[in-house]
């Protein structure tokens, strides 16, 4: 068994025979484990011969030296399933992946970087080696770093270090590759030249990312970086990502199909991807894992990673999928390389009609449960959410300084004097990372934001309690600003006088909810209103069977949702464009109550 580059015929050779593949990206971390088989089977039925898979480091190593490969994180089970279904794998283990993932999957609390990388690779790659094609598995190639050419350093010693690690742990026969944009400078810094070894001798192939707008120009850039070998587009964008507060991104099926047909006629291997960077199936960035970009300002990415992909966020086939399938069937003969297996087989049907606006818990019938929710001001349950003593500090500390990777932290101090006339409570520019919900004597005053409002006007008495709930909206995943510290990065001031003597409460909300909170009736709130951070909890019954579905938030502002302890991610209908949260049927209970917990941050209807 072998998978190699042929620089004379400009092709791949699989077991000595010329070979081409058509692959699509799927992120197992964005798909619940019970849905893996469904999504992979639909990709296989769509004509793909391979899948491309990122491995998010921080998903598996949440704390230094603490590894998690269980449940939804069981990458070995995912890879074994791809092999069972007859799909080859192009693996992209980073260590950097981008992917609009929290801090591009780099740990937010790392020790010395290279030492951390080496430790991680020594845990991950031994799991990968037995699954390489040369050893009887289905992994045909492995990426060394990702889009490194776009990083400002252009550090060849770093790339050579990574190459040495991959070779030492995976062997000399595995085909390694890099991926960069079509900019020549990025291909120079990120590809084989940066590793100091000619591509043929290190089996390292540079590949490109592009849209379907100018295929010839894109592959011309790859030929500049590597005059010989197969043409590979590792990220052919089938759509684009969504940012909170901006219009939903989409790409026309016809444009995508024409670009694909042109590429296949050139003889290129194509990896289907979606919006912004890729995707055949984007899925959902559950919990706090959604990242952000920095383009003149901080731009957090939505919870939905639908990416206008051929398979929708819920795993349904779209018109785009059938347009792609038609092109594949035209260009590849049944006797040719990959893609022939599906010719007479239908793609499995959808659970709901395309474009169905989910308003209920049951699909396709619009049957909504009746919910009665208890209310609790977040500050009234602070002792539950932070069972340990708060951290005392003269000035605010970042999330990283207090070892809080994700979620929320409360910063508490007192007004140093009477404020009878409105005084300005302000933060230095870009020091609220990313949103701060301000309460004075438990009454909501307003929200401070990283690139938005940084001042509020308050009145009160000396000794009044000032609380700021800080929300981490996701760390930057692309560019030179990836050291994206969270929390209050500078001190707040009251009419230019710095506030001091802070109590800092790291909140363990997910742990508390997973342990069954609330175990009894919530405490009576001391707050007079329903504005500001508060929990709404209750139960509901799922009728019939547990379908995949969506939750909609008419009249709600912004917050986080849990069902049966599973963190479904951020909602923000007030800003959009995303208006619903995807609920996998595997999260729901049938025949017994489902627990629902909503953390609304600004105000419920």
XYZ file of C-alpha atoms in Angstrom:
605
model
C 0.000 0.000 0.000
C 1.346 3.408 -0.943
C 0.191 6.970 -1.550
C 2.816 9.089 -3.285
C 3.524 12.100 -5.462
C 4.449 11.601 -9.120
C 6.394 14.666 -10.265
C 6.799 13.360 -13.799
C 3.087 12.831 -14.499
C 1.947 15.611 -12.126
C -0.407 13.351 -10.210
C -0.895 11.303 -7.064
C -0.275 7.572 -7.201
C -2.283 5.279 -4.952
C -0.754 1.797 -4.903
C 1.201 2.802 -7.994
C -1.873 3.825 -10.020
C -2.646 7.482 -10.966
C -5.277 8.772 -8.555
C -7.403 11.853 -8.032
C -9.734 12.628 -5.161
C -12.631 14.978 -4.517
C -12.974 15.703 -0.813
C -15.056 17.802 1.526
C -14.373 19.333 4.916
C -16.223 18.268 8.032
C -15.316 19.158 11.627
C -16.172 16.350 14.034
C -16.039 18.887 16.883
C -18.993 20.736 15.312
C -21.150 17.632 14.837
C -22.580 15.598 17.752
C -21.208 12.062 17.753
C -24.625 10.424 17.114
C -24.809 12.400 13.830
C -21.321 11.502 12.524
C -22.517 8.525 10.489
C -25.396 10.464 8.904
C -23.182 13.362 7.796
C -20.357 11.154 6.508
C -22.760 8.889 4.635
C -24.339 11.906 2.912
C -20.886 13.152 1.918
C -20.061 9.724 0.479
C -23.373 9.644 -1.408
C -22.642 13.111 -2.797
C -19.687 11.761 -4.769
C -16.822 12.540 -2.420
C -14.006 10.035 -2.173
C -12.338 11.667 0.835
C -13.008 13.981 3.768
C -10.728 16.649 5.142
C -10.559 16.845 8.924
C -9.130 19.437 11.317
C -7.974 18.398 14.797
C -8.606 21.230 17.325
C -5.838 21.076 19.904
C -7.569 23.049 22.678
C -10.669 20.839 22.313
C -8.572 17.859 23.380
C -6.165 19.575 25.819
C -8.325 22.040 27.810
C -5.602 22.456 30.437
C -1.848 21.800 30.115
C -1.262 18.060 30.269
C -4.979 17.215 30.660
C -6.271 15.354 27.589
C -9.830 14.462 26.574
C -10.589 11.992 23.770
C -13.949 10.733 25.084
C -17.469 11.085 23.670
C -17.737 13.784 21.016
C -13.934 14.177 21.253
C -13.154 10.564 20.290
C -11.184 11.280 17.118
C -10.136 7.632 16.768
C -13.785 6.550 16.626
C -14.487 9.251 14.033
C -11.560 8.173 11.856
C -12.559 4.514 12.164
C -16.067 5.443 11.005
C -14.710 7.192 7.905
C -12.801 4.010 7.066
C -15.897 1.860 7.607
C -17.839 4.031 5.143
C -15.115 3.854 2.492
C -13.858 7.431 2.744
C -10.205 8.433 2.596
C -8.971 11.131 5.013
C -6.818 14.226 4.575
C -5.864 15.115 8.142
C -5.042 18.664 9.273
C -3.739 18.513 12.856
C -2.253 22.012 12.984
C -0.997 22.867 15.530
C -2.754 26.016 14.206
C -5.991 25.472 12.264
C -7.876 28.827 12.138
C -11.359 27.377 11.318
C -13.095 30.277 13.105
C -12.482 28.188 16.237
C -11.702 29.702 19.626
C -8.103 30.984 19.327
C -7.669 28.831 16.188
C -7.564 25.779 18.533
C -4.367 26.958 20.242
C -4.540 26.649 24.043
C -5.397 29.895 25.813
C -3.312 28.926 28.847
C -0.143 27.417 27.301
C 3.327 26.907 28.773
C 6.290 27.622 26.467
C 4.827 27.269 22.987
C 7.181 24.821 21.245
C 7.328 22.591 24.299
C 3.532 22.552 24.388
C 3.384 21.737 20.662
C 5.833 18.864 21.054
C 3.909 17.436 24.017
C 0.632 17.622 22.093
C 2.039 15.986 18.946
C 3.511 13.174 21.048
C -0.010 12.459 22.334
C -1.926 12.911 19.065
C 0.272 11.498 16.299
C 0.731 8.010 17.809
C -3.076 7.704 17.531
C -2.821 8.694 13.865
C 0.115 6.550 12.702
C -1.700 3.151 12.656
C -4.437 4.770 10.534
C -2.092 6.004 7.801
C -2.737 4.470 4.389
C 0.721 2.882 4.344
C -0.172 0.995 7.530
C -3.552 -0.278 6.361
C -5.603 2.779 7.296
C -7.349 5.453 5.231
C -5.366 8.639 5.986
C -3.638 9.511 2.705
C -1.983 12.818 3.709
C -1.294 14.987 6.753
C -0.942 18.765 6.856
C 1.987 20.433 8.643
C 0.744 23.769 9.979
C -2.001 25.784 8.335
C -1.791 29.062 6.406
C 1.503 29.847 8.097
C 2.416 32.146 5.218
C -0.175 34.637 6.455
C 1.584 34.935 9.828
C 3.924 37.901 10.064
C 6.976 36.015 11.391
C 7.820 33.826 8.356
C 9.960 31.696 10.683
C 11.543 28.867 8.709
C 13.167 27.359 11.786
C 9.695 26.835 13.273
C 8.483 25.034 10.137
C 11.571 22.828 10.070
C 11.008 21.956 13.709
C 7.434 20.885 12.933
C 8.535 18.896 9.901
C 11.066 17.028 12.026
C 8.422 16.226 14.635
C 5.923 14.933 12.075
C 8.571 12.811 10.364
C 9.837 11.388 13.664
C 6.350 10.445 14.845
C 4.684 9.412 11.551
C 7.608 8.044 9.526
C 9.207 8.941 6.230
C 6.553 7.557 3.879
C 3.554 9.716 4.809
C 2.690 12.498 2.365
C 2.842 15.861 4.138
C 1.398 19.102 2.765
C 0.912 22.778 3.557
C -1.965 25.132 2.730
C -1.777 28.851 1.968
C -3.615 31.496 -0.008
C -2.692 32.291 -3.603
C -0.529 35.280 -2.602
C 3.027 34.465 -3.658
C 4.590 35.818 -0.459
C 2.357 33.574 1.645
C 3.175 30.539 -0.469
C 6.885 31.347 -0.042
C 6.691 31.619 3.742
C 4.263 28.786 4.350
C 5.321 26.070 1.901
C 8.151 23.671 1.126
C 10.740 26.419 0.683
C 10.157 27.453 4.279
C 11.003 23.953 5.436
C 14.349 24.162 3.692
C 13.908 20.952 1.731
C 12.858 20.553 -1.922
C 9.325 19.213 -2.065
C 10.170 15.926 -3.808
C 12.581 14.811 -1.120
C 10.370 15.674 1.822
C 7.074 14.664 0.172
C 5.697 18.041 1.112
C 3.164 19.509 -1.305
C 2.026 23.149 -1.198
C -1.709 23.572 -1.810
C -3.917 26.633 -2.204
C -7.187 28.128 -1.023
C -9.562 29.976 -3.343
C -13.081 30.755 -4.495
C -14.334 29.692 -7.882
C -13.785 33.115 -9.444
C -10.424 32.589 -11.193
C -9.300 28.999 -11.221
C -6.448 29.395 -13.706
C -4.878 32.252 -11.758
C -5.149 30.328 -8.491
C -3.352 27.274 -9.840
C -0.778 29.525 -11.499
C 0.252 30.596 -8.001
C 0.632 26.978 -6.939
C 2.777 26.277 -9.983
C 5.005 29.194 -8.974
C 5.542 27.565 -5.569
C 5.892 24.032 -6.964
C 6.424 23.670 -10.743
C 5.705 19.946 -10.634
C 3.237 17.602 -9.000
C -0.578 17.458 -8.785
C -2.695 20.618 -8.560
C -4.481 20.748 -5.218
C -7.022 23.260 -3.928
C -7.290 22.433 -0.231
C -9.905 25.067 0.475
C -12.332 25.742 -2.331
C -14.906 27.915 -0.645
C -18.496 26.813 -1.049
C -19.760 29.803 0.940
C -18.576 32.125 3.670
C -18.811 32.559 7.429
C -21.194 34.822 9.338
C -20.241 37.517 11.853
C -22.592 38.781 14.529
C -24.186 42.032 13.364
C -23.566 41.526 9.633
C -25.671 40.149 6.775
C -25.833 36.394 6.239
C -23.213 35.288 3.710
C -24.126 33.094 0.758
C -22.691 31.865 -2.554
C -24.756 30.978 -5.620
C -24.851 27.288 -6.543
C -24.288 28.005 -10.239
C -21.101 29.993 -9.618
C -19.706 27.253 -7.411
C -20.586 24.504 -9.885
C -18.958 26.349 -12.805
C -15.736 26.858 -10.840
C -15.694 23.211 -9.823
C -16.219 22.023 -13.378
C -13.370 24.226 -14.618
C -11.045 22.860 -11.927
C -11.892 19.234 -12.596
C -11.338 19.736 -16.303
C -7.852 21.007 -15.408
C -7.302 17.690 -13.640
C -7.090 19.184 -10.163
C -7.898 17.529 -6.900
C -10.513 19.609 -5.167
C -11.394 19.857 -1.512
C -14.868 21.346 -1.119
C -15.103 23.969 1.542
C -17.424 26.624 2.709
C -17.677 30.194 3.610
C -14.589 31.969 4.657
C -12.358 28.924 4.443
C -14.222 25.842 3.443
C -16.835 23.232 4.388
C -18.992 20.584 2.789
C -20.812 20.378 6.110
C -20.162 23.143 8.594
C -22.292 22.176 11.590
C -22.515 24.153 14.823
C -19.902 25.665 17.118
C -21.460 24.615 20.407
C -20.574 26.012 23.801
C -17.896 28.719 23.824
C -15.812 27.363 20.918
C -16.759 29.942 18.295
C -13.825 32.231 17.479
C -13.425 35.673 15.938
C -11.579 37.565 13.232
C -9.843 40.921 13.431
C -10.391 43.131 10.373
C -9.877 46.696 11.623
C -12.058 45.683 14.526
C -12.998 42.605 16.540
C -15.537 40.469 14.642
C -16.981 37.510 16.605
C -18.325 34.591 14.561
C -21.844 33.217 14.996
C -22.663 29.957 16.748
C -23.991 28.513 13.506
C -21.232 27.304 11.192
C -23.690 26.612 8.395
C -21.429 28.469 5.946
C -24.062 28.142 3.218
C -22.588 24.690 2.740
C -23.893 21.860 0.503
C -25.032 20.062 3.660
C -26.819 22.529 5.928
C -26.116 23.090 9.610
C -28.791 20.473 10.391
C -27.272 18.007 7.908
C -29.906 18.491 5.184
C -29.088 18.361 1.478
C -29.347 21.685 -0.343
C -29.644 22.710 -3.998
C -25.915 23.400 -3.861
C -25.201 19.763 -3.018
C -27.136 18.482 -6.026
C -25.455 21.036 -8.319
C -22.046 19.778 -7.182
C -23.117 16.160 -7.559
C -24.213 16.812 -11.127
C -20.828 18.316 -12.029
C -18.938 15.413 -10.476
C -21.033 12.914 -12.418
C -20.355 14.770 -15.682
C -16.609 15.135 -15.280
C -15.622 11.829 -13.686
C -16.334 8.673 -15.623
C -17.501 5.624 -13.731
C -14.165 3.972 -14.485
C -12.076 6.930 -13.383
C -10.641 8.036 -10.026
C -12.719 8.798 -6.918
C -16.364 9.658 -6.899
C -17.819 6.728 -8.847
C -19.210 4.775 -5.890
C -22.420 6.774 -5.557
C -23.541 6.846 -9.184
C -26.741 4.817 -8.747
C -27.431 5.668 -5.098
C -29.727 8.466 -3.851
C -28.645 10.962 -1.220
C -30.644 10.294 1.983
C -33.678 12.551 2.339
C -34.022 15.557 4.627
C -35.766 15.610 7.958
C -37.431 18.919 7.083
C -38.033 20.853 3.849
C -35.144 23.092 2.790
C -35.522 26.586 4.238
C -37.911 25.395 6.964
C -38.040 28.099 9.636
C -37.938 26.161 12.877
C -40.476 27.563 15.306
C -41.094 24.453 17.348
C -39.622 21.442 19.054
C -41.030 18.893 16.646
C -40.354 18.505 12.938
C -42.191 18.609 10.609
C -45.249 19.245 12.781
C -45.261 22.697 14.403
C -45.897 21.498 17.944
C -44.461 23.788 20.633
C -44.206 22.822 24.293
C -45.625 25.090 26.941
C -42.811 26.316 29.179
C -42.992 27.842 32.620
C -39.610 29.312 33.557
C -38.249 30.312 36.948
C -36.227 33.519 37.178
C -33.056 34.256 39.151
C -30.818 37.308 38.977
C -27.286 36.050 38.294
C -25.873 37.967 41.251
C -28.314 36.245 43.639
C -26.745 32.861 42.849
C -23.134 33.998 42.722
C -22.177 31.707 45.615
C -23.447 28.710 43.613
C -21.719 29.729 40.381
C -18.427 30.463 42.148
C -18.230 28.076 45.123
C -14.641 29.044 45.952
C -13.649 32.339 47.503
C -13.332 35.268 45.073
C -9.891 36.451 44.044
C -8.844 39.762 45.618
C -6.799 42.182 43.540
C -5.997 45.879 43.628
C -6.752 46.060 39.909
C -8.632 43.749 37.505
C -6.990 40.515 36.313
C -7.502 38.889 32.917
C -9.247 35.556 32.358
C -5.862 34.033 31.573
C -4.337 35.298 34.824
C -7.035 33.551 36.869
C -6.983 30.374 34.685
C -10.485 30.903 33.271
C -10.364 29.895 29.604
C -13.961 30.551 28.527
C -17.322 31.866 29.603
C -17.922 34.541 32.213
C -16.248 36.320 35.129
C -17.763 38.824 37.592
C -15.615 41.814 38.668
C -16.903 43.507 41.856
C -15.903 46.690 43.655
C -17.600 49.550 45.530
C -18.220 53.175 44.728
C -15.555 55.161 46.593
C -17.808 58.213 47.138
C -21.315 59.525 46.844
C -22.293 60.188 43.244
C -25.342 62.417 43.380
C -25.001 63.793 39.846
C -24.413 61.360 36.963
C -20.719 60.449 36.764
C -18.954 58.759 33.868
C -18.021 55.131 34.389
C -15.491 54.440 31.652
C -12.992 51.926 30.329
C -9.855 52.555 28.238
C -10.330 51.824 24.514
C -10.383 48.107 23.639
C -9.955 47.062 27.266
C -13.371 45.419 27.745
C -12.868 42.012 26.147
C -15.402 41.435 24.997
C -18.663 42.629 26.617
C -19.236 43.938 30.135
C -22.708 43.958 31.689
C -22.738 46.626 34.416
C -24.881 46.403 37.581
C -25.001 48.899 40.452
C -26.725 47.615 43.584
C -27.890 44.703 41.380
C -29.678 47.061 38.984
C -28.613 46.795 35.346
C -27.008 50.003 34.044
C -26.013 49.006 30.496
C -23.322 47.230 28.510
C -19.716 48.152 27.730
C -18.286 46.662 24.534
C -14.850 46.085 23.080
C -15.226 48.189 19.926
C -18.437 49.934 20.909
C -19.739 51.830 23.921
C -17.050 52.289 26.595
C -18.793 54.697 29.011
C -21.980 54.767 31.090
C -23.413 57.394 33.431
C -24.188 56.247 36.980
C -25.341 57.660 40.318
C -25.074 56.088 43.761
C -23.757 56.259 47.292
C -20.365 55.525 48.752
C -20.085 51.782 49.363
C -22.656 50.794 46.723
C -21.701 47.540 45.005
C -20.585 47.798 41.393
C -20.552 44.516 39.435
C -19.349 43.946 35.889
C -20.104 40.579 34.290
C -17.448 40.060 31.595
C -18.239 37.795 28.640
C -15.583 36.181 26.448
C -17.085 36.170 22.923
C -14.306 34.018 21.436
C -10.613 34.570 20.785
C -9.258 35.740 17.443
C -8.444 32.837 15.138
C -6.643 34.499 12.221
C -3.925 37.116 11.767
C -1.234 38.626 13.937
C -3.588 39.490 16.839
C -4.053 35.956 18.141
C -2.797 36.866 21.646
C -6.353 37.839 22.471
C -6.538 38.261 26.242
C -9.998 38.324 27.842
C -11.619 40.171 30.729
C -10.958 43.708 31.938
C -7.565 44.492 30.426
C -7.496 47.968 31.945
C -9.002 49.542 35.029
C -12.410 51.201 35.079
C -12.581 54.806 36.182
C -15.268 56.999 37.731
C -14.910 60.542 36.382
C -11.228 59.809 35.679
C -10.573 58.366 39.171
C -9.403 54.762 38.936
C -11.490 52.189 40.781
C -9.567 49.676 42.886
C -9.935 46.829 45.398
C -11.660 44.292 43.177
C -13.188 40.917 44.001
C -13.033 38.619 40.974
C -15.428 35.667 40.621
C -14.611 33.039 37.941
C -17.991 31.452 37.110
C -18.270 27.679 36.647
C -21.715 27.867 35.022
C -21.376 24.765 32.856
C -20.191 22.587 35.735
C -23.042 23.735 37.965
C -25.701 23.133 35.292
C -24.278 19.713 34.398
C -24.547 18.795 38.082
C -28.305 19.421 37.924
C -28.646 22.995 39.167
C -31.116 24.282 40.185
C -31.919 21.407 42.560
C -34.817 23.308 44.139
C -36.790 26.509 43.651
C -34.590 29.474 42.794
C -34.184 32.205 45.415
C -36.521 35.169 45.319
C -34.811 37.923 43.383
C -33.778 41.161 45.020
C -33.900 42.891 41.627
C -36.966 44.951 40.763
C -36.762 44.431 37.005
C -36.090 41.787 34.408
C -33.180 43.578 32.773
C -29.586 42.475 33.061
C -27.973 39.053 33.510
C -30.424 36.459 34.799
C -31.200 32.759 34.560
C -34.488 31.327 33.332
C -34.919 27.625 34.082
C -37.634 25.043 33.624
C -38.591 21.722 32.060
C -40.470 20.581 28.969
C -41.633 17.327 27.421
C -40.577 16.156 23.960
C -43.581 14.658 22.138
C -43.121 11.466 20.141
C -39.497 11.015 19.188
C -36.563 13.382 19.630
C -36.018 15.139 16.293
C -33.224 17.495 15.390
C -34.759 20.941 15.636
C -34.154 24.607 16.464
C -34.955 27.083 19.217
C -36.063 30.584 18.291
C -35.823 33.609 20.643
C -38.489 36.191 19.709
C -38.048 39.265 21.893
C -34.970 37.989 23.728
C -31.703 39.932 23.570
C -28.492 37.939 23.991
C -27.312 34.983 25.987
C -26.453 31.304 26.275
C -28.689 28.209 26.198
C -28.348 24.778 27.841
C -30.658 21.786 27.394
C -30.073 18.784 29.639
C -26.695 20.226 30.594
C -25.499 20.542 26.983
C -24.276 24.036 26.061
C -25.894 24.838 22.697
C -23.989 28.107 22.298
C -24.618 31.828 22.073
C -27.834 33.410 20.802
C -28.073 37.077 19.844
C -31.248 37.766 17.825
C -31.081 41.467 18.615
C -27.908 41.742 16.539
C -28.310 38.787 14.128
C -28.063 37.517 11.488
C -28.521 34.177 13.287
C -31.970 33.941 14.879
C -32.117 30.303 16.025
C -29.971 27.723 17.788
C -29.686 24.189 16.424
C -30.770 21.454 18.861
C -29.538 17.939 17.995
C -32.155 15.311 18.685
C -29.527 13.334 20.589
C -29.565 16.032 23.295
C -33.289 15.609 24.004
C -34.995 13.124 26.319
C -38.135 11.199 25.382
C -40.507 10.010 28.094
C -38.984 12.143 30.823
C -38.594 15.896 31.402
C -35.957 17.927 29.584
C -34.184 20.616 31.599
C -33.730 23.999 29.942
C -31.543 26.820 31.261
C -31.278 30.212 29.599
C -28.725 32.820 30.666
C -30.167 36.067 29.288
C -27.622 38.875 29.572
C -29.516 42.065 28.759
C -33.249 41.548 29.092
C -35.965 38.983 28.432
C -39.323 39.880 26.871
